[in-house]
Amino acid sequence: MPAAPGYRQRQVLMDNDRLRRTLQRIAHEIVERHSDQAGTVLVGIRSRGVPLARRLASMIRDAVGVAPPVGALDITLYRDDLRMSASQPTLRGTDIPVSIDERTVILVDDVLFTGRSVRGALDELIDFGRPARIELAVVVDRGHRELPIRADYVGGVVSTAREDIVQVLIEEEDGQDAVVIIKPHDALGELSSHATRAVNEKARKPSSPRAAARRRR
Amino acid sequence: MTRFSGRHLLGIEPLEPADISALLDTAETLREVLTRPIKKVPTLRGKTIVNLFYEASTRTRSSFEMAEKALSADTLSISMATASVQKGETLLDTARNIEAMQPDMIVMRHSSSGAPHFLSRNCRSAVVNAGDGAHEHPTQALLDAFTLRQKRGRLQGLRVAIIGDLLHSRVMRSNLWLLKKMKADVILCGPPTLVPPGIESLAPCTFRIDEAIEGADAVMMLRIQLERMSGGFFPSLREYHQRFGLTEARMKRAKNNVLIMHPGPINRGVEIASEVADGPYSVILDQVTNGVAVRMAVLFLLLGGSEVAS
């Protein structure tokens, strides 16, 4: 994938295998918390949240024999920066296959950044019904929140500078699986090693139920 | 999905095929919003849209209003038949006064061809043509195309007959541009007195309805617009029905699963027989349903995310 102009330094934070294990761990945490998959629905935030939600659903099926239903949320119509974006938005559509009333909805997204997409997703979900509970699963939490939003399931925490770009690449959308950070040309060195260290520490920790519980707190 | 490039929607003629596809694809996505428990999204919150109708309209105006409300825009509908135009105000003065209230968009219907174009040159707001004289009615053509695509999966290669009062019909003109741009085959048909001169340079034209219907995938019937007729274009409505009315017997010449379309309001027993209008091949009410989604797409692509870009 070519980097945007001015963003030259690309570094892999998670490779194919690491991303798979990360999703596996999130799937297990979901199963730990929700024994009844019939009361759960995974809703991916377009675009990359959707294939991620599908993968989590199939991993949950491998673990407990039943896959939760998977939906897709296109939050374009709910964005708070629509009037500020210079380019015309593209719609890909929302598809919630089951009633979300009284179910636990687990929102799935690739990167948690300002929290504004999640805000839009929450607003849109509420227009579809009254879920018993809404949780959030993300592959990467890169900080810089602008709203009081946190994730319930986090694949990895990465320290970033605001102008960095963190991308979760998905086979279905991008032709490969990886998490990469793209840094402005002049900001390499110190920041990039910082980010790598953060992810490595996270990955070294064994994923015990106790560790998962600690993360949730 | 490709992008829609304009700032106004004044007609189909200036659009590129990619613009038309972008509008239809967006409408396809927005249709889902209308099936939700809460049929409303906050996308155009804080935008003001003025519907300025100089001609009577039920369908088009209510369809625009529903689309505007579903996208959370604030709307104001002015029917000029009962407004200050009766007191002698010119179009430009009305436009300047409405503009002074700073709307984001003006949706306009006018009996003079080119009135929305004039408005767009004199206003900051985005302008949508909701029908201008005998010139264009772009959202009608888009909803017709949307319905065709919904029922047949494509536009390219479809044989579409457009039959009736071609002379006064802005619906025919917009549809003709759109269908030609999307590579459908159009055949026109009407009585010689209601065929505009030179139209055969754009599409084949016949005076015999059976010839037009032969092998058609879709038949679009046009309303006899008595209110626009100042002379005797045909001897009587009954004779018109006999020669140019769509009846069950005539429909047999079309393809098996032909789509019967009409922009409404229909004159039963004149351009279309009741059995056909209410029959199994009629998609007239689907056209009305689709009109809301198509108009939502127009509003969204013109007002959503365009503030900085424009």
PDB file of N, CA, C and O in Angstrom, chain B residues 48-102:
ATOM      1  N   THR B  48     -31.024  24.104   5.868  1.00  0.00           N
ATOM      2  CA  THR B  48     -32.365  24.581   5.553  1.00  0.00           C
ATOM      3  C   THR B  48     -32.615  24.428   4.055  1.00  0.00           C
ATOM      4  O   THR B  48     -31.780  24.816   3.240  1.00  0.00           O
ATOM      5  N   ILE B  49     -33.740  23.844   3.731  1.00  0.00           N
ATOM      6  CA  ILE B  49     -34.099  23.645   2.321  1.00  0.00           C
ATOM      7  C   ILE B  49     -35.447  24.306   2.061  1.00  0.00           C
ATOM      8  O   ILE B  49     -36.404  24.081   2.805  1.00  0.00           O
ATOM      9  N   VAL B  50     -35.492  25.146   1.044  1.00  0.00           N
ATOM     10  CA  VAL B  50     -36.742  25.807   0.679  1.00  0.00           C
ATOM     11  C   VAL B  50     -37.289  25.137  -0.576  1.00  0.00           C
ATOM     12  O   VAL B  50     -36.583  25.008  -1.578  1.00  0.00           O
ATOM     13  N   ASN B  51     -38.515  24.679  -0.491  1.00  0.00           N
ATOM     14  CA  ASN B  51     -39.181  24.116  -1.670  1.00  0.00           C
ATOM     15  C   ASN B  51     -40.049  25.205  -2.273  1.00  0.00           C
ATOM     16  O   ASN B  51     -41.028  25.624  -1.668  1.00  0.00           O
ATOM     17  N   LEU B  52     -39.656  25.660  -3.451  1.00  0.00           N
ATOM     18  CA  LEU B  52     -40.304  26.811  -4.070  1.00  0.00           C
ATOM     19  C   LEU B  52     -41.083  26.312  -5.276  1.00  0.00           C
ATOM     20  O   LEU B  52     -40.501  26.017  -6.315  1.00  0.00           O
ATOM     21  N   PHE B  53     -42.376  26.168  -5.117  1.00  0.00           N
ATOM     22  CA  PHE B  53     -43.180  25.552  -6.172  1.00  0.00           C
ATOM     23  C   PHE B  53     -44.109  26.557  -6.825  1.00  0.00           C
ATOM     24  O   PHE B  53     -45.082  26.995  -6.240  1.00  0.00           O
ATOM     25  N   TYR B  54     -43.779  26.902  -8.078  1.00  0.00           N
ATOM     26  CA  TYR B  54     -44.594  27.836  -8.845  1.00  0.00           C
ATOM     27  C   TYR B  54     -45.711  27.113  -9.589  1.00  0.00           C
ATOM     28  O   TYR B  54     -46.506  27.747 -10.260  1.00  0.00           O
ATOM     29  N   GLU B  55     -45.682  25.778  -9.549  1.00  0.00           N
ATOM     30  CA  GLU B  55     -46.733  25.006 -10.216  1.00  0.00           C
ATOM     31  C   GLU B  55     -47.275  24.006  -9.220  1.00  0.00           C
ATOM     32  O   GLU B  55     -46.554  23.569  -8.327  1.00  0.00           O
ATOM     33  N   ALA B  56     -48.526  23.615  -9.439  1.00  0.00           N
ATOM     34  CA  ALA B  56     -49.133  22.628  -8.558  1.00  0.00           C
ATOM     35  C   ALA B  56     -48.333  21.330  -8.595  1.00  0.00           C
ATOM     36  O   ALA B  56     -47.799  20.953  -9.635  1.00  0.00           O
ATOM     37  N   SER B  57     -48.201  20.686  -7.449  1.00  0.00           N
ATOM     38  CA  SER B  57     -47.508  19.412  -7.383  1.00  0.00           C
ATOM     39  C   SER B  57     -47.888  18.728  -6.084  1.00  0.00           C
ATOM     40  O   SER B  57     -47.902  19.361  -5.038  1.00  0.00           O
ATOM     41  N   THR B  58     -48.234  17.456  -6.171  1.00  0.00           N
ATOM     42  CA  THR B  58     -48.508  16.712  -4.954  1.00  0.00           C
ATOM     43  C   THR B  58     -47.370  15.743  -4.717  1.00  0.00           C
ATOM     44  O   THR B  58     -46.684  15.788  -3.702  1.00  0.00           O
ATOM     45  N   ARG B  59     -47.160  14.860  -5.708  1.00  0.00           N
ATOM     46  CA  ARG B  59     -46.167  13.805  -5.596  1.00  0.00           C
ATOM     47  C   ARG B  59     -44.754  14.342  -5.385  1.00  0.00           C
ATOM     48  O   ARG B  59     -44.082  14.004  -4.418  1.00  0.00           O
ATOM     49  N   THR B  60     -44.322  15.176  -6.319  1.00  0.00           N
ATOM     50  CA  THR B  60     -42.929  15.625  -6.287  1.00  0.00           C
ATOM     51  C   THR B  60     -42.646  16.401  -5.012  1.00  0.00           C
ATOM     52  O   THR B  60     -41.640  16.195  -4.349  1.00  0.00           O
ATOM     53  N   ARG B  61     -43.577  17.292  -4.646  1.00  0.00           N
ATOM     54  CA  ARG B  61     -43.311  18.111  -3.475  1.00  0.00           C
ATOM     55  C   ARG B  61     -43.329  17.283  -2.197  1.00  0.00           C
ATOM     56  O   ARG B  61     -42.443  17.415  -1.355  1.00  0.00           O
ATOM     57  N   SER B  62     -44.305  16.392  -2.057  1.00  0.00           N
ATOM     58  CA  SER B  62     -44.329  15.606  -0.823  1.00  0.00           C
ATOM     59  C   SER B  62     -43.151  14.641  -0.786  1.00  0.00           C
ATOM     60  O   SER B  62     -42.590  14.364   0.277  1.00  0.00           O
ATOM     61  N   SER B  63     -42.738  14.154  -1.959  1.00  0.00           N
ATOM     62  CA  SER B  63     -41.582  13.261  -2.014  1.00  0.00           C
ATOM     63  C   SER B  63     -40.307  14.002  -1.580  1.00  0.00           C
ATOM     64  O   SER B  63     -39.512  13.481  -0.784  1.00  0.00           O
ATOM     65  N   PHE B  64     -40.120  15.221  -2.079  1.00  0.00           N
ATOM     66  CA  PHE B  64     -38.966  16.014  -1.641  1.00  0.00           C
ATOM     67  C   PHE B  64     -39.043  16.282  -0.140  1.00  0.00           C
ATOM     68  O   PHE B  64     -38.047  16.169   0.571  1.00  0.00           O
ATOM     69  N   GLU B  65     -40.232  16.634   0.342  1.00  0.00           N
ATOM     70  CA  GLU B  65     -40.361  16.932   1.775  1.00  0.00           C
ATOM     71  C   GLU B  65     -40.031  15.720   2.627  1.00  0.00           C
ATOM     72  O   GLU B  65     -39.343  15.825   3.643  1.00  0.00           O
ATOM     73  N   MET B  66     -40.517  14.545   2.200  1.00  0.00           N
ATOM     74  CA  MET B  66     -40.215  13.338   2.988  1.00  0.00           C
ATOM     75  C   MET B  66     -38.721  13.044   2.972  1.00  0.00           C
ATOM     76  O   MET B  66     -38.141  12.663   3.995  1.00  0.00           O
ATOM     77  N   ALA B  67     -38.091  13.220   1.815  1.00  0.00           N
ATOM     78  CA  ALA B  67     -36.651  12.978   1.710  1.00  0.00           C
ATOM     79  C   ALA B  67     -35.884  13.950   2.605  1.00  0.00           C
ATOM     80  O   ALA B  67     -34.949  13.570   3.313  1.00  0.00           O
ATOM     81  N   GLU B  68     -36.305  15.209   2.602  1.00  0.00           N
ATOM     82  CA  GLU B  68     -35.636  16.225   3.413  1.00  0.00           C
ATOM     83  C   GLU B  68     -35.776  15.905   4.893  1.00  0.00           C
ATOM     84  O   GLU B  68     -34.816  15.992   5.672  1.00  0.00           O
ATOM     85  N   LYS B  69     -36.970  15.492   5.289  1.00  0.00           N
ATOM     86  CA  LYS B  69     -37.209  15.186   6.705  1.00  0.00           C
ATOM     87  C   LYS B  69     -36.453  13.924   7.134  1.00  0.00           C
ATOM     88  O   LYS B  69     -35.939  13.841   8.249  1.00  0.00           O
ATOM     89  N   ALA B  70     -36.386  12.932   6.244  1.00  0.00           N
ATOM     90  CA  ALA B  70     -35.665  11.698   6.589  1.00  0.00           C
ATOM     91  C   ALA B  70     -34.180  11.965   6.811  1.00  0.00           C
ATOM     92  O   ALA B  70     -33.504  11.241   7.531  1.00  0.00           O
ATOM     93  N   LEU B  71     -33.662  13.035   6.201  1.00  0.00           N
ATOM     94  CA  LEU B  71     -32.252  13.398   6.394  1.00  0.00           C
ATOM     95  C   LEU B  71     -32.096  14.500   7.439  1.00  0.00           C
ATOM     96  O   LEU B  71     -31.017  15.070   7.599  1.00  0.00           O
ATOM     97  N   SER B  72     -33.194  14.836   8.141  1.00  0.00           N
ATOM     98  CA  SER B  72     -33.180  15.816   9.239  1.00  0.00           C
ATOM     99  C   SER B  72     -32.921  17.254   8.817  1.00  0.00           C
ATOM    100  O   SER B  72     -32.494  18.077   9.635  1.00  0.00           O
ATOM    101  N   ALA B  73     -33.161  17.589   7.558  1.00  0.00           N
ATOM    102  CA  ALA B  73     -33.040  18.994   7.161  1.00  0.00           C
ATOM    103  C   ALA B  73     -34.279  19.747   7.637  1.00  0.00           C
ATOM    104  O   ALA B  73     -35.335  19.162   7.846  1.00  0.00           O
ATOM    105  N   ASP B  74     -34.133  21.061   7.827  1.00  0.00           N
ATOM    106  CA  ASP B  74     -35.296  21.895   8.122  1.00  0.00           C
ATOM    107  C   ASP B  74     -35.870  22.348   6.793  1.00  0.00           C
ATOM    108  O   ASP B  74     -35.132  22.807   5.907  1.00  0.00           O
ATOM    109  N   THR B  75     -37.175  22.218   6.645  1.00  0.00           N
ATOM    110  CA  THR B  75     -37.756  22.496   5.341  1.00  0.00           C
ATOM    111  C   THR B  75     -38.849  23.540   5.430  1.00  0.00           C
ATOM    112  O   THR B  75     -39.520  23.680   6.446  1.00  0.00           O
ATOM    113  N   LEU B  76     -38.979  24.237   4.327  1.00  0.00           N
ATOM    114  CA  LEU B  76     -39.985  25.277   4.228  1.00  0.00           C
ATOM    115  C   LEU B  76     -40.544  25.150   2.827  1.00  0.00           C
ATOM    116  O   LEU B  76     -39.797  25.211   1.847  1.00  0.00           O
ATOM    117  N   SER B  77     -41.841  24.929   2.715  1.00  0.00           N
ATOM    118  CA  SER B  77     -42.431  24.790   1.385  1.00  0.00           C
ATOM    119  C   SER B  77     -43.282  26.005   1.063  1.00  0.00           C
ATOM    120  O   SER B  77     -44.147  26.382   1.850  1.00  0.00           O
ATOM    121  N   ILE B  78     -43.005  26.596  -0.070  1.00  0.00           N
ATOM    122  CA  ILE B  78     -43.768  27.768  -0.471  1.00  0.00           C
ATOM    123  C   ILE B  78     -44.484  27.437  -1.769  1.00  0.00           C
ATOM    124  O   ILE B  78     -43.867  27.079  -2.758  1.00  0.00           O
ATOM    125  N   SER B  79     -45.795  27.532  -1.725  1.00  0.00           N
ATOM    126  CA  SER B  79     -46.573  27.331  -2.930  1.00  0.00           C
ATOM    127  C   SER B  79     -46.862  28.697  -3.522  1.00  0.00           C
ATOM    128  O   SER B  79     -47.594  29.485  -2.942  1.00  0.00           O
ATOM    129  N   MET B  80     -46.264  28.990  -4.667  1.00  0.00           N
ATOM    130  CA  MET B  80     -46.331  30.348  -5.191  1.00  0.00           C
ATOM    131  C   MET B  80     -47.697  30.679  -5.774  1.00  0.00           C
ATOM    132  O   MET B  80     -47.985  31.835  -6.058  1.00  0.00           O
ATOM    133  N   ALA B  81     -48.520  29.638  -5.959  1.00  0.00           N
ATOM    134  CA  ALA B  81     -49.874  29.919  -6.437  1.00  0.00           C
ATOM    135  C   ALA B  81     -50.610  30.795  -5.424  1.00  0.00           C
ATOM    136  O   ALA B  81     -51.494  31.559  -5.785  1.00  0.00           O
ATOM    137  N   THR B  82     -50.215  30.715  -4.159  1.00  0.00           N
ATOM    138  CA  THR B  82     -50.911  31.479  -3.126  1.00  0.00           C
ATOM    139  C   THR B  82     -50.009  32.544  -2.510  1.00  0.00           C
ATOM    140  O   THR B  82     -50.266  33.041  -1.438  1.00  0.00           O
ATOM    141  N   ALA B  83     -48.887  32.839  -3.153  1.00  0.00           N
ATOM    142  CA  ALA B  83     -47.914  33.711  -2.510  1.00  0.00           C
ATOM    143  C   ALA B  83     -47.738  35.032  -3.243  1.00  0.00           C
ATOM    144  O   ALA B  83     -48.555  35.406  -4.067  1.00  0.00           O
ATOM    145  N   SER B  84     -46.619  35.688  -2.959  1.00  0.00           N
ATOM    146  CA  SER B  84     -46.485  37.073  -3.387  1.00  0.00           C
ATOM    147  C   SER B  84     -46.306  37.243  -4.898  1.00  0.00           C
ATOM    148  O   SER B  84     -46.320  38.355  -5.394  1.00  0.00           O
ATOM    149  N   VAL B  85     -46.086  36.106  -5.625  1.00  0.00           N
ATOM    150  CA  VAL B  85     -46.017  36.239  -7.083  1.00  0.00           C
ATOM    151  C   VAL B  85     -47.355  36.771  -7.605  1.00  0.00           C
ATOM    152  O   VAL B  85     -47.421  37.495  -8.584  1.00  0.00           O
ATOM    153  N   GLN B  86     -48.423  36.450  -6.851  1.00  0.00           N
ATOM    154  CA  GLN B  86     -49.746  36.969  -7.205  1.00  0.00           C
ATOM    155  C   GLN B  86     -49.798  38.483  -7.040  1.00  0.00           C
ATOM    156  O   GLN B  86     -50.633  39.142  -7.598  1.00  0.00           O
ATOM    157  N   LYS B  87     -48.894  38.985  -6.201  1.00  0.00           N
ATOM    158  CA  LYS B  87     -48.876  40.427  -5.969  1.00  0.00           C
ATOM    159  C   LYS B  87     -47.901  41.121  -6.913  1.00  0.00           C
ATOM    160  O   LYS B  87     -47.576  42.287  -6.733  1.00  0.00           O
ATOM    161  N   GLY B  88     -47.328  40.383  -7.869  1.00  0.00           N
ATOM    162  CA  GLY B  88     -46.510  41.000  -8.899  1.00  0.00           C
ATOM    163  C   GLY B  88     -45.014  40.944  -8.666  1.00  0.00           C
ATOM    164  O   GLY B  88     -44.260  41.632  -9.345  1.00  0.00           O
ATOM    165  N   GLU B  89     -44.551  40.131  -7.717  1.00  0.00           N
ATOM    166  CA  GLU B  89     -43.111  40.062  -7.476  1.00  0.00           C
ATOM    167  C   GLU B  89     -42.428  39.263  -8.587  1.00  0.00           C
ATOM    168  O   GLU B  89     -42.944  38.232  -9.019  1.00  0.00           O
ATOM    169  N   THR B  90     -41.253  39.701  -9.029  1.00  0.00           N
ATOM    170  CA  THR B  90     -40.541  38.967 -10.077  1.00  0.00           C
ATOM    171  C   THR B  90     -39.807  37.785  -9.457  1.00  0.00           C
ATOM    172  O   THR B  90     -39.560  37.757  -8.246  1.00  0.00           O
ATOM    173  N   LEU B  91     -39.422  36.833 -10.309  1.00  0.00           N
ATOM    174  CA  LEU B  91     -38.688  35.659  -9.843  1.00  0.00           C
ATOM    175  C   LEU B  91     -37.393  36.071  -9.149  1.00  0.00           C
ATOM    176  O   LEU B  91     -37.034  35.546  -8.098  1.00  0.00           O
ATOM    177  N   LEU B  92     -36.701  37.047  -9.739  1.00  0.00           N
ATOM    178  CA  LEU B  92     -35.431  37.467  -9.160  1.00  0.00           C
ATOM    179  C   LEU B  92     -35.627  38.073  -7.770  1.00  0.00           C
ATOM    180  O   LEU B  92     -34.865  37.779  -6.848  1.00  0.00           O
ATOM    181  N   ASP B  93     -36.661  38.879  -7.602  1.00  0.00           N
ATOM    182  CA  ASP B  93     -36.911  39.477  -6.290  1.00  0.00           C
ATOM    183  C   ASP B  93     -37.282  38.421  -5.259  1.00  0.00           C
ATOM    184  O   ASP B  93     -36.810  38.452  -4.124  1.00  0.00           O
ATOM    185  N   THR B  94     -38.126  37.467  -5.665  1.00  0.00           N
ATOM    186  CA  THR B  94     -38.481  36.384  -4.755  1.00  0.00           C
ATOM    187  C   THR B  94     -37.220  35.627  -4.351  1.00  0.00           C
ATOM    188  O   THR B  94     -36.994  35.347  -3.169  1.00  0.00           O
ATOM    189  N   ALA B  95     -36.386  35.321  -5.350  1.00  0.00           N
ATOM    190  CA  ALA B  95     -35.159  34.565  -5.092  1.00  0.00           C
ATOM    191  C   ALA B  95     -34.251  35.329  -4.126  1.00  0.00           C
ATOM    192  O   ALA B  95     -33.715  34.757  -3.179  1.00  0.00           O
ATOM    193  N   ARG B  96     -34.109  36.639  -4.336  1.00  0.00           N
ATOM    194  CA  ARG B  96     -33.233  37.442  -3.468  1.00  0.00           C
ATOM    195  C   ARG B  96     -33.743  37.467  -2.043  1.00  0.00           C
ATOM    196  O   ARG B  96     -32.959  37.444  -1.085  1.00  0.00           O
ATOM    197  N   ASN B  97     -35.058  37.513  -1.905  1.00  0.00           N
ATOM    198  CA  ASN B  97     -35.629  37.541  -0.558  1.00  0.00           C
ATOM    199  C   ASN B  97     -35.451  36.219   0.157  1.00  0.00           C
ATOM    200  O   ASN B  97     -35.130  36.188   1.341  1.00  0.00           O
ATOM    201  N   ILE B  98     -35.648  35.130  -0.590  1.00  0.00           N
ATOM    202  CA  ILE B  98     -35.450  33.819   0.031  1.00  0.00           C
ATOM    203  C   ILE B  98     -33.976  33.622   0.360  1.00  0.00           C
ATOM    204  O   ILE B  98     -33.606  33.142   1.433  1.00  0.00           O
ATOM    205  N   GLU B  99     -33.132  34.059  -0.557  1.00  0.00           N
ATOM    206  CA  GLU B  99     -31.691  33.956  -0.349  1.00  0.00           C
ATOM    207  C   GLU B  99     -31.249  34.744   0.885  1.00  0.00           C
ATOM    208  O   GLU B  99     -30.337  34.330   1.604  1.00  0.00           O
ATOM    209  N   ALA B 100     -31.921  35.843   1.145  1.00  0.00           N
ATOM    210  CA  ALA B 100     -31.576  36.670   2.306  1.00  0.00           C
ATOM    211  C   ALA B 100     -31.800  35.913   3.610  1.00  0.00           C
ATOM    212  O   ALA B 100     -31.217  36.232   4.644  1.00  0.00           O
ATOM    213  N   MET B 101     -32.643  34.875   3.572  1.00  0.00           N
ATOM    214  CA  MET B 101     -32.852  34.046   4.762  1.00  0.00           C
ATOM    215  C   MET B 101     -31.821  32.925   4.841  1.00  0.00           C
ATOM    216  O   MET B 101     -31.870  32.099   5.740  1.00  0.00           O
ATOM    217  N   GLN B 102     -30.900  32.898   3.896  1.00  0.00           N
ATOM    218  CA  GLN B 102     -29.761  31.993   3.878  1.00  0.00           C
ATOM    219  C   GLN B 102     -30.100  30.501   3.947  1.00  0.00           C
ATOM    220  O   GLN B 102     -29.637  29.799   4.834  1.00  0.00           O
TER     221      GLN B 102
END
